[in-house]
Amino acid sequence: MKKQLSSLRAKGVDKVMCTRPPKPKIAAEEPPGGVPPGVPNWCKDETTGWYGQTRFNQCFWQMEGVDWILADTGEVVGGMDFTHYVDVVTVWNEGALIYGEHIWIHNEWGEWEPTTQISFGGHCNPDCTQVSASGPKPLQFRTWLQFNVTLKVTVPTGTMENISLDSQLTWATPNSGDFDKAVYVTDGPIDLRCDNGMLKGWTNTGCVFSDTWPTLTYKRSEVEEIVGHISRAQARGNPGAVGDVPLTRMYDDADAEQNREDACSFLTGSPPAGANCDEYPFAHTYEGAYTGGGDYPSDFSVEWVNATQNSQAGGQYSNFVRDQRLLDKDAFFVFPDMNS
């Protein structure tokens, strides 16, 4: 900006706005101004503070600032800091994103322009467009200003893409042209993956934060024998325990059937009354007895379990992979909750 001051003076400009680089966050610190109203609980992470993330949502914040500079001398004559809080929410299986922006302005000093207005826009690429955005709002201090923009993803059928997101926050004085304007562009999440029609059994478009691996939880009070089996298998070193080597979703039905047959071949004799074969890792994972190429019992496990519970657990797995939009080769964990 300082390199342009001479040309600005020639055009009769006496004062311009200039952005300051963002200050790095401090892990687990609450943002200045507190947490914006309406921010959901999932935004809170035990280790990173209000930088939470789920498979479908993400929150982050940083400190930034704006200065006012005299065009004739380059002197900074005023400024203010602001907290910039972002939450990105994907609309489940619709290919839509809501990009929320929250601004807390404070530490104002010197000569700043009281007629300044703030507007917000979001961008994403490739193959997506902005559907709607909040209008400009007047400068306010020590109160949360909230903006939203809705983005629609149009990924080609049968494909997936990593979507690049950014938000643009514009500070401007009405009727000032580009001379009294400051624009912030903040990069959004980098692991947002969108696909069209690639979720098994569905033809819609959906987006997830692919670096977040979800956890399937089985409750002892619902499927006690399944929980017991998985607990014993994971204790022996079978994959899938939370924080360990994950399982990966597999779509191929023929390989899944072979996984089941190979695992169940290790059970001898007739099943007990009301029982059937239960294999872990699951048949529709690449860690199964056949596709995983593992050894029994160090890499996979098989037991007789209550048939009703086995069916119920299978239904929970089917709902889980659909709800979490797990595509072929997507990773996940399994938690057998012995205390539930």
Short mmCIF file of C-alpha atoms in Angstrom, two decimals:
data_model
loop_
_atom_site.label_atom_id
_atom_site.label_comp_id
_atom_site.label_asym_id
_atom_site.label_seq_id
_atom_site.Cartn_x
_atom_site.Cartn_y
_atom_site.Cartn_z
CA MET A 1 0.00 0.00 0.00
CA LYS A 2 2.80 2.46 0.90
CA LYS A 3 4.25 2.08 -2.61
CA GLN A 4 0.95 3.42 -4.00
CA LEU A 5 0.69 6.49 -1.77
CA SER A 6 2.19 8.92 -4.29
CA SER A 7 -0.30 7.93 -7.00
CA LEU A 8 -3.13 8.11 -4.48
CA ARG A 9 -2.11 11.63 -3.44
CA ALA A 10 -2.16 12.65 -7.12
CA LYS A 11 -5.76 11.48 -7.29
CA GLY A 12 -6.76 13.57 -4.30
CA VAL A 13 -7.03 10.75 -1.82
CA ASP A 14 -6.16 11.82 1.74
CA LYS A 15 -6.64 8.61 3.73
CA VAL A 16 -6.79 4.90 2.86
CA MET A 17 -7.55 1.65 4.64
CA CYS A 18 -4.94 -1.08 4.93
CA THR A 19 -5.27 -4.63 6.22
CA ARG A 20 -2.96 -6.19 8.82
CA PRO A 21 -1.85 -9.84 8.64
CA PRO A 22 -3.70 -12.21 10.97
CA LYS A 23 -2.27 -13.07 14.37
CA PRO A 24 -1.71 -16.79 15.00
CA LYS A 25 -4.17 -18.45 17.33
CA ILE A 26 -3.22 -19.91 20.70
CA ALA A 27 -4.33 -23.54 21.09
CA ALA A 28 -7.37 -23.99 23.33
CA GLU A 29 -7.74 -20.23 23.83
CA GLU A 30 -11.22 -18.75 23.65
CA PRO A 31 -11.49 -15.98 21.03
CA PRO A 32 -11.56 -12.33 22.13
CA GLY A 33 -15.19 -11.37 22.50
CA GLY A 34 -16.04 -14.87 23.66
CA VAL A 35 -17.81 -17.40 21.50
CA PRO A 36 -20.35 -16.02 19.00
CA PRO A 37 -24.03 -16.63 19.85
CA GLY A 38 -25.43 -19.75 18.26
CA VAL A 39 -22.08 -21.47 17.68
CA PRO A 40 -22.77 -25.19 18.19
CA ASN A 41 -21.03 -27.35 20.80
CA TRP A 42 -19.15 -29.34 18.14
CA CYS A 43 -17.03 -26.25 17.51
CA LYS A 44 -15.27 -26.95 20.83
CA ASP A 45 -12.29 -29.33 20.67
CA GLU A 46 -10.46 -30.57 23.78
CA THR A 47 -6.98 -29.82 22.42
CA THR A 48 -7.47 -26.93 19.99
CA GLY A 49 -10.16 -24.90 21.76
CA TRP A 50 -12.85 -23.45 19.51
CA TYR A 51 -11.34 -25.06 16.42
CA GLY A 52 -13.65 -28.07 16.29
CA GLN A 53 -14.44 -30.27 13.33
CA THR A 54 -16.84 -33.09 12.52
CA ARG A 55 -17.31 -35.07 9.31
CA PHE A 56 -19.73 -32.40 8.04
CA ASN A 57 -18.81 -29.17 9.85
CA GLN A 58 -15.77 -27.08 10.76
CA CYS A 59 -15.00 -24.01 12.91
CA PHE A 60 -11.91 -21.80 13.18
CA TRP A 61 -10.99 -18.26 14.22
CA GLN A 62 -8.14 -15.74 14.08
CA MET A 63 -7.30 -12.15 15.07
CA GLU A 64 -7.00 -9.52 12.36
CA GLY A 65 -6.97 -5.74 12.01
CA VAL A 66 -7.53 -2.68 9.82
CA ASP A 67 -5.48 0.54 9.82
CA TRP A 68 -6.18 4.00 8.37
CA ILE A 69 -3.13 5.59 6.70
CA LEU A 70 -2.59 9.20 5.58
CA ALA A 71 -1.82 9.25 1.86
CA ASP A 72 0.51 12.26 2.07
CA THR A 73 2.82 10.97 4.86
CA GLY A 74 2.14 7.23 5.16
CA GLU A 75 1.43 7.74 8.87
CA VAL A 76 -0.94 5.29 10.55
CA VAL A 77 -3.54 7.52 12.22
CA GLY A 78 -6.16 4.99 13.34
CA GLY A 79 -7.10 1.38 13.48
CA MET A 80 -8.99 -1.45 15.14
CA ASP A 81 -8.70 -5.16 15.80
CA PHE A 82 -11.34 -7.74 15.14
CA THR A 83 -11.97 -11.39 15.86
CA HIS A 84 -12.81 -13.33 12.72
CA TYR A 85 -14.76 -16.53 13.52
CA VAL A 86 -15.85 -18.91 10.75
CA ASP A 87 -18.11 -21.94 10.81
CA VAL A 88 -18.72 -24.05 7.71
CA VAL A 89 -21.74 -26.37 7.69
CA THR A 90 -22.51 -28.82 4.90
CA VAL A 91 -26.16 -29.60 4.21
CA TRP A 92 -26.29 -33.41 4.43
CA ASN A 93 -26.41 -35.11 1.02
CA GLU A 94 -27.58 -31.99 -0.81
CA GLY A 95 -24.28 -30.57 -2.06
CA ALA A 96 -24.90 -27.24 -0.32
CA LEU A 97 -22.63 -25.35 2.09
CA ILE A 98 -23.45 -22.58 4.57
CA TYR A 99 -20.39 -20.44 5.27
CA GLY A 100 -20.91 -18.43 8.46
CA GLU A 101 -18.82 -15.39 9.36
CA HIS A 102 -18.80 -13.73 12.79
CA ILE A 103 -16.96 -10.42 13.45
CA TRP A 104 -16.16 -8.89 16.87
CA ILE A 105 -14.57 -5.41 16.50
CA HIS A 106 -12.60 -3.89 19.39
CA ASN A 107 -9.42 -1.97 20.34
CA GLU A 108 -10.36 0.96 18.11
CA TRP A 109 -8.13 4.04 18.28
CA GLY A 110 -7.35 7.30 16.45
CA GLU A 111 -8.95 8.42 13.21
CA TRP A 112 -11.21 5.77 11.76
CA GLU A 113 -14.17 6.27 9.44
CA PRO A 114 -17.50 5.79 11.33
CA THR A 115 -19.49 5.30 8.11
CA THR A 116 -17.55 2.13 7.24
CA GLN A 117 -19.67 -0.82 6.19
CA ILE A 118 -18.71 -4.51 6.21
CA SER A 119 -19.85 -7.06 3.66
CA PHE A 120 -19.10 -10.74 3.22
CA GLY A 121 -18.90 -13.18 0.36
CA GLY A 122 -17.77 -16.76 -0.03
CA HIS A 123 -16.10 -18.51 -2.94
CA CYS A 124 -15.45 -22.12 -3.85
CA ASN A 125 -13.99 -23.91 -6.83
CA PRO A 126 -14.22 -25.82 -8.97
CA ASP A 127 -17.82 -26.54 -9.89
CA CYS A 128 -19.68 -24.49 -7.32
CA THR A 129 -21.50 -21.17 -7.15
CA GLN A 130 -22.70 -18.66 -4.59
CA VAL A 131 -26.47 -18.86 -4.12
CA SER A 132 -27.04 -16.12 -1.53
CA ALA A 133 -25.12 -13.84 0.83
CA SER A 134 -25.87 -11.45 3.68
CA GLY A 135 -25.95 -7.76 2.79
CA PRO A 136 -23.50 -5.15 4.13
CA LYS A 137 -23.72 -4.10 7.79
CA PRO A 138 -22.58 -0.88 9.48
CA LEU A 139 -19.49 -0.81 11.67
CA GLN A 140 -20.30 -1.78 15.29
CA PHE A 141 -18.03 -2.29 18.28
CA ARG A 142 -18.00 -5.12 20.83
CA THR A 143 -20.99 -6.90 19.39
CA TRP A 144 -21.00 -9.94 17.13
CA LEU A 145 -21.84 -9.16 13.51
CA GLN A 146 -22.96 -12.28 11.70
CA PHE A 147 -22.89 -12.94 7.94
CA ASN A 148 -23.86 -16.03 5.98
CA VAL A 149 -23.30 -17.17 2.43
CA THR A 150 -24.82 -20.27 0.82
CA LEU A 151 -22.81 -22.13 -1.81
CA LYS A 152 -24.06 -24.86 -4.17
CA VAL A 153 -21.76 -27.59 -5.47
CA THR A 154 -22.33 -28.95 -8.99
CA VAL A 155 -19.85 -31.81 -9.27
CA PRO A 156 -20.30 -33.85 -12.49
CA THR A 157 -22.21 -37.11 -12.11
CA GLY A 158 -20.08 -40.05 -11.06
CA THR A 159 -17.12 -37.95 -9.93
CA MET A 160 -15.62 -36.50 -6.76
CA GLU A 161 -13.59 -33.32 -6.27
CA ASN A 162 -11.69 -31.58 -3.50
CA ILE A 163 -13.32 -28.19 -3.13
CA SER A 164 -11.30 -25.07 -2.33
CA LEU A 165 -13.08 -22.56 -0.07
CA ASP A 166 -12.34 -18.99 0.91
CA SER A 167 -14.24 -16.09 2.42
CA GLN A 168 -13.94 -12.43 1.45
CA LEU A 169 -14.58 -9.79 4.07
CA THR A 170 -14.75 -6.26 2.65
CA TRP A 171 -14.50 -3.05 4.70
CA ALA A 172 -15.51 0.01 2.69
CA THR A 173 -16.58 3.60 3.11
CA PRO A 174 -19.70 4.34 1.01
CA ASN A 175 -19.03 6.15 -2.28
CA SER A 176 -15.26 6.02 -1.76
CA GLY A 177 -14.42 3.78 -4.70
CA ASP A 178 -11.50 1.45 -4.14
CA PHE A 179 -9.36 3.95 -2.22
CA ASP A 180 -10.95 3.55 1.19
CA LYS A 181 -11.52 -0.18 1.05
CA ALA A 182 -9.87 -3.16 2.76
CA VAL A 183 -10.46 -6.73 1.61
CA TYR A 184 -9.63 -9.84 3.61
CA VAL A 185 -9.51 -13.20 1.87
CA THR A 186 -9.33 -16.10 4.34
CA ASP A 187 -8.67 -19.63 3.13
CA GLY A 188 -11.23 -22.12 4.30
CA PRO A 189 -10.92 -25.85 5.04
CA ILE A 190 -8.68 -27.74 2.62
CA ASP A 191 -10.07 -31.25 3.09
CA LEU A 192 -13.62 -30.67 1.83
CA ARG A 193 -14.51 -33.44 -0.63
CA CYS A 194 -17.71 -33.42 -2.66
CA ASP A 195 -19.09 -36.18 -4.87
CA ASN A 196 -22.09 -36.70 -7.12
CA GLY A 197 -23.77 -40.10 -7.01
CA MET A 198 -20.81 -42.01 -5.56
CA LEU A 199 -22.43 -43.00 -2.24
CA LYS A 200 -23.56 -46.59 -2.67
CA GLY A 201 -27.33 -46.72 -3.16
CA TRP A 202 -27.72 -42.94 -3.58
CA THR A 203 -27.69 -40.64 -6.61
CA ASN A 204 -27.35 -37.27 -4.88
CA THR A 205 -24.48 -34.86 -4.27
CA GLY A 206 -22.85 -34.58 -0.86
CA CYS A 207 -19.77 -33.13 0.84
CA VAL A 208 -17.65 -34.21 3.81
CA PHE A 209 -14.43 -33.18 5.52
CA SER A 210 -12.58 -36.28 4.40
CA ASP A 211 -9.69 -36.00 6.89
CA THR A 212 -12.16 -36.54 9.73
CA TRP A 213 -12.67 -40.27 10.29
CA PRO A 214 -15.99 -41.05 11.96
CA THR A 215 -16.56 -43.62 14.71
CA LEU A 216 -19.26 -46.30 14.74
CA THR A 217 -20.32 -46.91 18.35
CA TYR A 218 -22.03 -50.10 19.46
CA LYS A 219 -23.76 -50.04 22.85
CA ARG A 220 -23.56 -53.01 25.20
CA SER A 221 -27.17 -52.43 26.26
CA GLU A 222 -28.32 -52.98 22.66
CA VAL A 223 -25.95 -55.58 21.15
CA GLU A 224 -24.05 -57.05 24.09
CA GLU A 225 -22.59 -60.05 22.26
CA ILE A 226 -21.39 -57.93 19.33
CA VAL A 227 -19.74 -55.46 21.72
CA GLY A 228 -18.04 -58.32 23.54
CA HIS A 229 -16.75 -59.84 20.32
CA ILE A 230 -15.35 -56.57 18.96
CA SER A 231 -13.74 -55.77 22.33
CA ARG A 232 -11.91 -59.10 22.39
CA ALA A 233 -10.88 -58.78 18.75
CA GLN A 234 -9.46 -55.28 19.18
CA ALA A 235 -7.67 -56.34 22.37
CA ARG A 236 -5.87 -59.01 20.30
CA GLY A 237 -4.71 -56.32 17.88
CA ASN A 238 -7.40 -56.51 15.19
CA PRO A 239 -7.68 -53.09 13.44
CA GLY A 240 -10.42 -50.49 13.87
CA ALA A 241 -9.97 -49.33 17.48
CA VAL A 242 -10.31 -45.57 17.96
CA GLY A 243 -6.91 -43.92 17.50
CA ASP A 244 -5.37 -47.09 16.03
CA VAL A 245 -5.32 -48.40 12.46
CA PRO A 246 -8.78 -47.65 11.02
CA LEU A 247 -11.05 -49.87 8.97
CA THR A 248 -11.79 -48.86 5.37
CA ARG A 249 -15.18 -49.17 3.71
CA MET A 250 -15.39 -51.61 0.76
CA TYR A 251 -18.21 -51.59 -1.81
CA ASP A 252 -17.52 -54.84 -3.69
CA ASP A 253 -20.23 -57.36 -2.71
CA ALA A 254 -18.43 -60.41 -4.11
CA ASP A 255 -15.29 -59.70 -2.09
CA ALA A 256 -17.43 -58.99 0.96
CA GLU A 257 -19.09 -62.41 0.63
CA GLN A 258 -15.66 -64.01 0.31
CA ASN A 259 -14.54 -62.16 3.45
CA ARG A 260 -17.52 -63.64 5.28
CA GLU A 261 -16.97 -67.15 3.98
CA ASP A 262 -13.26 -67.18 4.77
CA ALA A 263 -13.81 -65.91 8.31
CA CYS A 264 -16.71 -68.22 9.10
CA SER A 265 -14.79 -71.26 7.84
CA PHE A 266 -12.81 -71.10 11.09
CA LEU A 267 -15.94 -71.95 13.09
CA THR A 268 -16.57 -75.67 13.41
CA GLY A 269 -19.68 -77.60 14.32
CA SER A 270 -23.27 -76.43 14.35
CA PRO A 271 -24.12 -72.97 15.66
CA PRO A 272 -25.80 -72.73 19.07
CA ALA A 273 -29.57 -72.22 19.03
CA GLY A 274 -30.45 -68.71 17.83
CA ALA A 275 -26.84 -67.90 16.88
CA ASN A 276 -24.97 -67.22 13.65
CA CYS A 277 -21.48 -66.30 12.49
CA ASP A 278 -20.11 -62.83 13.23
CA GLU A 279 -16.86 -61.71 11.58
CA TYR A 280 -14.64 -58.78 12.56
CA PRO A 281 -13.38 -56.72 10.76
CA PHE A 282 -16.66 -56.46 8.90
CA ALA A 283 -17.15 -58.20 5.58
CA HIS A 284 -17.58 -54.89 3.72
CA THR A 285 -14.11 -53.62 4.71
CA TYR A 286 -10.74 -54.04 3.07
CA GLU A 287 -9.42 -55.45 6.34
CA GLY A 288 -11.69 -58.51 6.11
CA ALA A 289 -10.42 -62.09 6.25
CA TYR A 290 -10.04 -62.40 2.45
CA THR A 291 -9.29 -58.85 1.20
CA GLY A 292 -7.06 -58.10 4.19
CA GLY A 293 -4.96 -61.19 3.62
CA GLY A 294 -4.50 -61.44 7.38
CA ASP A 295 -3.91 -64.26 9.82
CA TYR A 296 -6.42 -65.70 12.24
CA PRO A 297 -6.81 -64.61 15.03
CA SER A 298 -4.23 -61.78 15.05
CA ASP A 299 -5.75 -59.89 12.09
CA PHE A 300 -9.39 -60.99 12.08
CA SER A 301 -11.82 -62.70 14.42
CA VAL A 302 -14.95 -64.83 14.17
CA GLU A 303 -17.44 -66.00 16.82
CA TRP A 304 -20.93 -67.39 17.22
CA VAL A 305 -23.23 -64.58 18.41
CA ASN A 306 -26.93 -64.01 18.93
CA ALA A 307 -28.49 -63.82 15.46
CA THR A 308 -30.94 -61.04 16.37
CA GLN A 309 -28.16 -58.88 17.78
CA ASN A 310 -26.02 -59.60 14.74
CA SER A 311 -28.79 -58.43 12.43
CA GLN A 312 -29.34 -55.31 14.53
CA ALA A 313 -25.63 -54.49 14.47
CA GLY A 314 -25.58 -54.94 10.71
CA GLY A 315 -28.43 -52.47 10.36
CA GLN A 316 -26.58 -49.94 12.51
CA TYR A 317 -23.52 -50.33 10.30
CA SER A 318 -25.61 -49.76 7.15
CA ASN A 319 -27.11 -46.58 8.63
CA PHE A 320 -23.69 -45.41 9.79
CA VAL A 321 -21.94 -45.71 6.40
CA ARG A 322 -24.87 -43.93 4.74
CA ASP A 323 -25.17 -41.15 7.33
CA GLN A 324 -21.40 -40.53 7.33
CA ARG A 325 -21.28 -40.66 3.53
CA LEU A 326 -18.51 -43.27 3.49
CA LEU A 327 -17.34 -43.89 -0.04
CA ASP A 328 -15.25 -46.86 -1.14
CA LYS A 329 -11.90 -46.82 0.73
CA ASP A 330 -13.05 -44.24 3.31
CA ALA A 331 -11.62 -44.81 6.78
CA PHE A 332 -13.55 -45.17 10.06
CA PHE A 333 -13.21 -46.50 13.61
CA VAL A 334 -15.37 -48.84 15.68
CA PHE A 335 -15.95 -48.29 19.40
CA PRO A 336 -17.47 -51.17 21.43
CA ASP A 337 -18.91 -49.26 24.37
CA MET A 338 -18.84 -51.70 27.28
CA ASN A 339 -20.25 -49.11 29.71
CA SER A 340 -23.34 -48.03 27.78
#
